[in-house]
């Protein structure tokens, strides 16, 4: 079993000591994604903070125990031509996949002791087609597995966990090969990955806890607090994930050739 506490300690050390700050890199990525999401909300629903206001209204109705009001918490904000905003939302999703590809390449690099400049965020462009096709395949497969029951869908998510890392580590690899290799890499490691995710549960629940006090502290403070938390949590979880990926690669590496001793002959 991997030494999870040590892996998390190493990730925290990297966050503090990397030449190009993971916190700054995360802030750039999250800010771009945040702005794109706001534009997407505005184009599709007519409100910059539609996602947040909808979640707030839904949570208020849920906490009040007014189940009948839950459907009414969804305001009718869809425009007259939903095809255009929907197409824009797809473009935003595709760009986000490519952007995170560059971010994962950055995390892979600093974990291997390489100095990764801010321009690394553009590295996903060189394999953008493979990242997008990989994302589509994984999404379809996870949905199909989830149609059986929820549990197979969760297992599938863990099986494909290292697919992006495989493409970024070997750009000649196809998306299908990256997924198949991830299935082999995660064999016998899914339980360890689950425990890793479970160890971050408190951090991941913190935004939900803040949202529970939405009526007390207001919408925008929760948005800011969640954003600041993600700046720390994103590199922390990703660097831990990369450590598990590197261990999976090591486990599948072919054994070294035997060293023959001529004196035995």
Tab-separated table of C-alpha atoms in Angstrom:
chain	number	residue	atom	x	y	z
A	1	UNK	CA	0.000	0.000	0.000
A	2	UNK	CA	1.215	3.486	-0.849
A	3	UNK	CA	2.254	5.818	1.954
A	4	UNK	CA	-0.620	8.269	1.589
A	5	UNK	CA	0.429	10.661	4.410
A	6	UNK	CA	3.914	10.950	2.888
A	7	UNK	CA	2.492	11.549	-0.590
A	8	UNK	CA	0.296	14.332	0.759
A	9	UNK	CA	3.234	15.829	2.662
A	10	UNK	CA	5.348	15.770	-0.525
A	11	UNK	CA	2.522	17.497	-2.412
A	12	UNK	CA	2.342	20.259	0.192
A	13	UNK	CA	6.122	20.682	-0.012
A	14	UNK	CA	5.938	21.027	-3.797
A	15	UNK	CA	3.237	23.662	-3.459
A	16	UNK	CA	5.583	25.690	-1.258
A	17	UNK	CA	8.854	25.162	-3.143
A	18	UNK	CA	8.099	24.813	-6.883
A	19	UNK	CA	9.878	27.463	-8.972
A	20	UNK	CA	6.604	28.446	-10.628
A	21	UNK	CA	3.987	28.552	-7.895
A	22	UNK	CA	1.253	25.913	-8.181
A	23	UNK	CA	-1.053	28.324	-6.352
A	24	UNK	CA	-0.536	31.015	-8.972
A	25	UNK	CA	-0.913	28.499	-11.787
A	26	UNK	CA	-4.137	27.212	-10.231
A	27	UNK	CA	-5.438	30.750	-9.768
A	28	UNK	CA	-4.908	31.470	-13.476
A	29	UNK	CA	-6.676	28.279	-14.569
A	30	UNK	CA	-9.569	28.658	-12.150
A	31	UNK	CA	-10.035	32.332	-13.021
A	32	UNK	CA	-10.229	31.529	-16.744
A	33	UNK	CA	-12.711	28.700	-16.099
A	34	UNK	CA	-14.735	30.910	-13.740
A	35	UNK	CA	-15.007	33.706	-16.311
A	36	UNK	CA	-15.956	31.278	-19.077
A	37	UNK	CA	-18.637	29.749	-16.861
A	38	UNK	CA	-20.055	33.175	-16.110
A	39	UNK	CA	-20.198	34.064	-19.808
A	40	UNK	CA	-21.799	30.680	-20.492
A	41	UNK	CA	-24.440	31.325	-17.811
A	42	UNK	CA	-25.116	34.748	-19.280
A	43	UNK	CA	-25.452	33.425	-22.835
A	44	UNK	CA	-27.665	30.485	-21.907
A	45	UNK	CA	-29.743	31.802	-19.017
A	46	UNK	CA	-29.393	35.560	-19.081
A	47	UNK	CA	-27.677	35.755	-15.695
A	48	UNK	CA	-23.962	35.828	-14.885
A	49	UNK	CA	-24.443	33.889	-11.643
A	50	UNK	CA	-27.280	31.634	-12.719
A	51	UNK	CA	-25.565	28.475	-11.380
A	52	UNK	CA	-25.024	30.025	-7.967
A	53	UNK	CA	-28.451	31.604	-7.647
A	54	UNK	CA	-30.153	28.387	-8.717
A	55	UNK	CA	-28.171	26.357	-6.181
A	56	UNK	CA	-28.982	28.915	-3.495
A	57	UNK	CA	-32.723	28.831	-4.269
A	58	UNK	CA	-32.719	25.047	-4.356
A	59	UNK	CA	-30.844	24.850	-1.050
A	60	UNK	CA	-33.200	27.340	0.602
A	61	UNK	CA	-36.215	25.281	-0.422
A	62	UNK	CA	-34.511	22.087	0.719
A	63	UNK	CA	-33.503	23.464	4.120
A	64	UNK	CA	-36.998	24.864	4.617
A	65	UNK	CA	-38.423	21.397	4.010
A	66	UNK	CA	-40.623	22.759	1.228
A	67	UNK	CA	-40.291	19.881	-1.225
A	68	UNK	CA	-43.103	21.188	-3.424
A	69	UNK	CA	-41.126	24.391	-4.025
A	70	UNK	CA	-38.051	22.563	-5.363
A	71	UNK	CA	-39.220	22.503	-9.014
A	72	UNK	CA	-40.083	26.213	-8.785
A	73	UNK	CA	-36.520	26.986	-7.678
A	74	UNK	CA	-35.488	26.652	-11.323
A	75	UNK	CA	-36.236	30.015	-12.919
A	76	UNK	CA	-37.296	30.116	-16.557
A	77	UNK	CA	-34.274	31.997	-17.876
A	78	UNK	CA	-33.626	30.069	-21.073
A	79	UNK	CA	-33.385	32.391	-24.080
A	80	UNK	CA	-35.363	32.264	-27.299
A	81	UNK	CA	-32.554	30.503	-29.185
A	82	UNK	CA	-31.063	27.858	-26.880
A	83	UNK	CA	-29.166	26.195	-29.731
A	84	UNK	CA	-26.540	28.955	-29.878
A	85	UNK	CA	-25.838	29.130	-26.123
A	86	UNK	CA	-25.759	25.332	-25.938
A	87	UNK	CA	-23.190	25.243	-28.720
A	88	UNK	CA	-21.209	27.915	-26.867
A	89	UNK	CA	-21.388	25.835	-23.687
A	90	UNK	CA	-19.949	22.867	-25.570
A	91	UNK	CA	-17.074	25.028	-26.811
A	92	UNK	CA	-16.414	26.207	-23.252
A	93	UNK	CA	-16.353	22.583	-22.072
A	94	UNK	CA	-13.906	21.574	-24.813
A	95	UNK	CA	-11.619	24.518	-24.093
A	96	UNK	CA	-11.699	23.689	-20.382
A	97	UNK	CA	-10.592	20.125	-21.149
A	98	UNK	CA	-7.618	21.438	-23.141
A	99	UNK	CA	-6.764	24.006	-20.464
A	100	UNK	CA	-6.727	21.382	-17.743
A	101	UNK	CA	-4.587	19.227	-20.007
A	102	UNK	CA	-1.918	21.934	-19.822
A	103	UNK	CA	-2.404	22.168	-16.064
A	104	UNK	CA	-1.958	18.407	-15.652
A	105	UNK	CA	1.199	18.593	-17.787
A	106	UNK	CA	2.482	21.275	-15.416
A	107	UNK	CA	1.776	19.087	-12.362
A	108	UNK	CA	3.440	16.081	-13.998
A	109	UNK	CA	6.509	18.194	-14.723
A	110	UNK	CA	7.007	19.720	-11.286
A	111	UNK	CA	6.441	16.314	-9.673
A	112	UNK	CA	9.316	15.011	-11.811
A	113	UNK	CA	11.523	17.919	-10.757
A	114	UNK	CA	11.273	19.877	-14.004
A	115	UNK	CA	10.818	23.647	-14.022
A	116	UNK	CA	7.502	24.278	-15.766
A	117	UNK	CA	6.811	27.855	-16.957
A	118	UNK	CA	3.370	29.439	-17.198
A	119	UNK	CA	3.375	28.713	-20.924
A	120	UNK	CA	2.936	25.036	-19.990
A	121	UNK	CA	-0.792	25.761	-19.837
A	122	UNK	CA	-0.699	25.821	-23.641
A	123	UNK	CA	0.792	22.323	-23.846
A	124	UNK	CA	-2.679	20.806	-24.031
A	125	UNK	CA	-3.121	22.367	-27.477
A	126	UNK	CA	-0.601	19.964	-29.018
A	127	UNK	CA	-2.743	16.977	-28.009
A	128	UNK	CA	-6.098	18.755	-27.912
A	129	UNK	CA	-7.806	16.309	-30.272
A	130	UNK	CA	-6.700	13.315	-28.216
A	131	UNK	CA	-7.724	14.929	-24.922
A	132	UNK	CA	-11.170	15.794	-26.283
A	133	UNK	CA	-11.692	12.359	-27.836
A	134	UNK	CA	-10.487	10.757	-24.611
A	135	UNK	CA	-12.962	12.879	-22.624
A	136	UNK	CA	-15.838	11.911	-24.934
A	137	UNK	CA	-15.019	8.211	-24.751
A	138	UNK	CA	-14.691	8.232	-20.970
A	139	UNK	CA	-17.957	10.139	-20.539
A	140	UNK	CA	-19.879	7.743	-22.778
A	141	UNK	CA	-18.377	4.673	-21.106
A	142	UNK	CA	-19.089	5.983	-17.591
A	143	UNK	CA	-22.684	6.824	-18.527
A	144	UNK	CA	-23.214	3.366	-20.019
A	145	UNK	CA	-21.750	1.665	-16.957
A	146	UNK	CA	-23.903	3.874	-14.727
A	147	UNK	CA	-27.023	2.690	-16.557
A	148	UNK	CA	-26.493	-0.721	-14.974
A	149	UNK	CA	-26.200	0.675	-11.464
A	150	UNK	CA	-24.388	3.590	-9.821
A	151	UNK	CA	-21.583	1.418	-8.459
A	152	UNK	CA	-20.227	0.218	-11.869
A	153	UNK	CA	-20.164	3.845	-13.012
A	154	UNK	CA	-18.061	4.813	-10.000
A	155	UNK	CA	-15.660	1.943	-10.671
A	156	UNK	CA	-15.371	3.026	-14.319
A	157	UNK	CA	-14.439	6.539	-13.191
A	158	UNK	CA	-11.527	5.106	-11.232
A	159	UNK	CA	-10.510	2.794	-14.095
A	160	UNK	CA	-10.079	5.730	-16.494
A	161	UNK	CA	-8.472	8.035	-13.951
A	162	UNK	CA	-4.984	8.081	-15.479
A	163	UNK	CA	-6.003	8.356	-19.151
A	164	UNK	CA	-5.189	12.081	-19.487
A	165	UNK	CA	-1.837	11.587	-17.763
A	166	UNK	CA	-0.966	8.806	-20.213
A	167	UNK	CA	-1.605	11.055	-23.223
A	168	UNK	CA	0.407	13.909	-21.713
A	169	UNK	CA	3.278	11.564	-20.804
A	170	UNK	CA	3.303	9.961	-24.261
A	171	UNK	CA	1.757	12.230	-26.940
A	172	UNK	CA	2.062	9.438	-29.529
A	173	UNK	CA	-0.498	7.377	-27.627
A	174	UNK	CA	-4.057	7.305	-28.924
A	175	UNK	CA	-6.994	8.157	-26.691
A	176	UNK	CA	-8.242	4.568	-26.767
A	177	UNK	CA	-4.810	3.207	-25.858
A	178	UNK	CA	-4.550	5.728	-23.005
A	179	UNK	CA	-7.873	4.516	-21.594
A	180	UNK	CA	-6.905	0.867	-21.919
A	181	UNK	CA	-3.556	1.519	-20.263
A	182	UNK	CA	-5.306	3.376	-17.432
A	183	UNK	CA	-7.478	0.312	-16.851
A	184	UNK	CA	-4.330	-1.773	-16.419
A	185	UNK	CA	-2.614	0.843	-14.263
A	186	UNK	CA	-5.528	1.142	-11.839
A	187	UNK	CA	-5.930	-2.610	-11.476
A	188	UNK	CA	-5.456	-3.293	-7.767
A	189	UNK	CA	-5.176	0.443	-7.047
A	190	UNK	CA	-8.821	1.543	-7.114
A	191	UNK	CA	-9.197	1.015	-3.362
A	192	UNK	CA	-6.126	3.144	-2.671
A	193	UNK	CA	-7.425	5.886	-4.956
A	194	UNK	CA	-10.777	5.762	-3.182
A	195	UNK	CA	-9.069	6.179	0.189
A	196	UNK	CA	-7.086	9.093	-1.232
A	197	UNK	CA	-10.297	10.798	-2.337
A	198	UNK	CA	-11.896	10.024	1.002
A	199	UNK	CA	-9.031	11.760	2.802
A	200	UNK	CA	-9.989	15.007	1.005
A	201	UNK	CA	-13.675	14.699	1.859
A	202	UNK	CA	-13.555	17.354	4.591
A	203	UNK	CA	-11.975	19.877	2.225
A	204	UNK	CA	-14.436	19.041	-0.549
A	205	UNK	CA	-17.413	19.466	1.773
A	206	UNK	CA	-16.289	22.876	2.989
A	207	UNK	CA	-17.979	24.822	0.136
A	208	UNK	CA	-21.213	22.937	0.826
A	209	UNK	CA	-20.926	23.840	4.508
A	210	UNK	CA	-20.414	27.475	3.535
A	211	UNK	CA	-23.429	27.273	1.257
A	212	UNK	CA	-25.513	26.072	4.192
A	213	UNK	CA	-24.962	29.491	5.736
A	214	UNK	CA	-25.697	31.257	2.468
A	215	UNK	CA	-28.568	33.221	3.962
A	216	UNK	CA	-26.298	34.481	6.735
A	217	UNK	CA	-23.193	35.550	4.863
A	218	UNK	CA	-24.534	36.153	1.361
A	219	UNK	CA	-23.870	34.716	-2.093
A	220	UNK	CA	-20.715	36.556	-3.134
A	221	UNK	CA	-18.671	35.781	0.020
A	222	UNK	CA	-19.381	32.079	-0.578
A	223	UNK	CA	-18.254	32.370	-4.210
A	224	UNK	CA	-15.017	34.098	-3.166
A	225	UNK	CA	-14.360	31.636	-0.326
A	226	UNK	CA	-14.929	28.632	-2.607
A	227	UNK	CA	-12.631	30.114	-5.241
A	228	UNK	CA	-9.818	30.725	-2.742
A	229	UNK	CA	-10.207	27.215	-1.354
A	230	UNK	CA	-9.973	25.724	-4.849
A	231	UNK	CA	-6.713	27.603	-5.489
A	232	UNK	CA	-5.155	25.559	-2.678
A	233	UNK	CA	-7.065	22.317	-3.120
A	234	UNK	CA	-6.637	21.899	-6.894
A	235	UNK	CA	-2.821	21.544	-6.917
A	236	UNK	CA	-2.932	19.589	-3.661
A	237	UNK	CA	-5.271	16.889	-4.998
A	238	UNK	CA	-3.716	16.844	-8.468
A	239	UNK	CA	-0.149	16.408	-7.227
A	240	UNK	CA	-1.279	13.528	-5.013
A	241	UNK	CA	-3.038	12.017	-8.017
A	242	UNK	CA	0.133	12.364	-10.094
A	243	UNK	CA	2.117	10.544	-7.382
A	244	UNK	CA	-0.283	7.601	-7.636
A	245	UNK	CA	-0.005	7.695	-11.427
A	246	UNK	CA	3.784	7.549	-11.273
A	247	UNK	CA	3.566	4.593	-8.911
A	248	UNK	CA	1.160	2.860	-11.307
A	249	UNK	CA	3.623	3.398	-14.158
A	250	UNK	CA	6.427	1.973	-12.044
A	251	UNK	CA	4.388	-1.122	-11.221
A	252	UNK	CA	3.771	-1.841	-14.910
A	253	UNK	CA	7.347	-1.119	-15.988
A	254	UNK	CA	9.136	-4.210	-17.331
A	255	UNK	CA	11.662	-5.732	-14.921
A	256	UNK	CA	15.326	-4.920	-15.584
A	257	UNK	CA	17.295	-7.512	-17.552
A	258	UNK	CA	19.165	-10.048	-15.434
A	259	UNK	CA	22.814	-9.370	-14.653
A	260	UNK	CA	24.802	-12.437	-15.630
A	261	UNK	CA	27.844	-13.410	-13.636
A	262	UNK	CA	30.424	-14.971	-15.964
A	263	UNK	CA	32.065	-16.724	-13.042
A	264	UNK	CA	29.110	-19.107	-12.920
A	265	UNK	CA	30.226	-20.726	-16.157
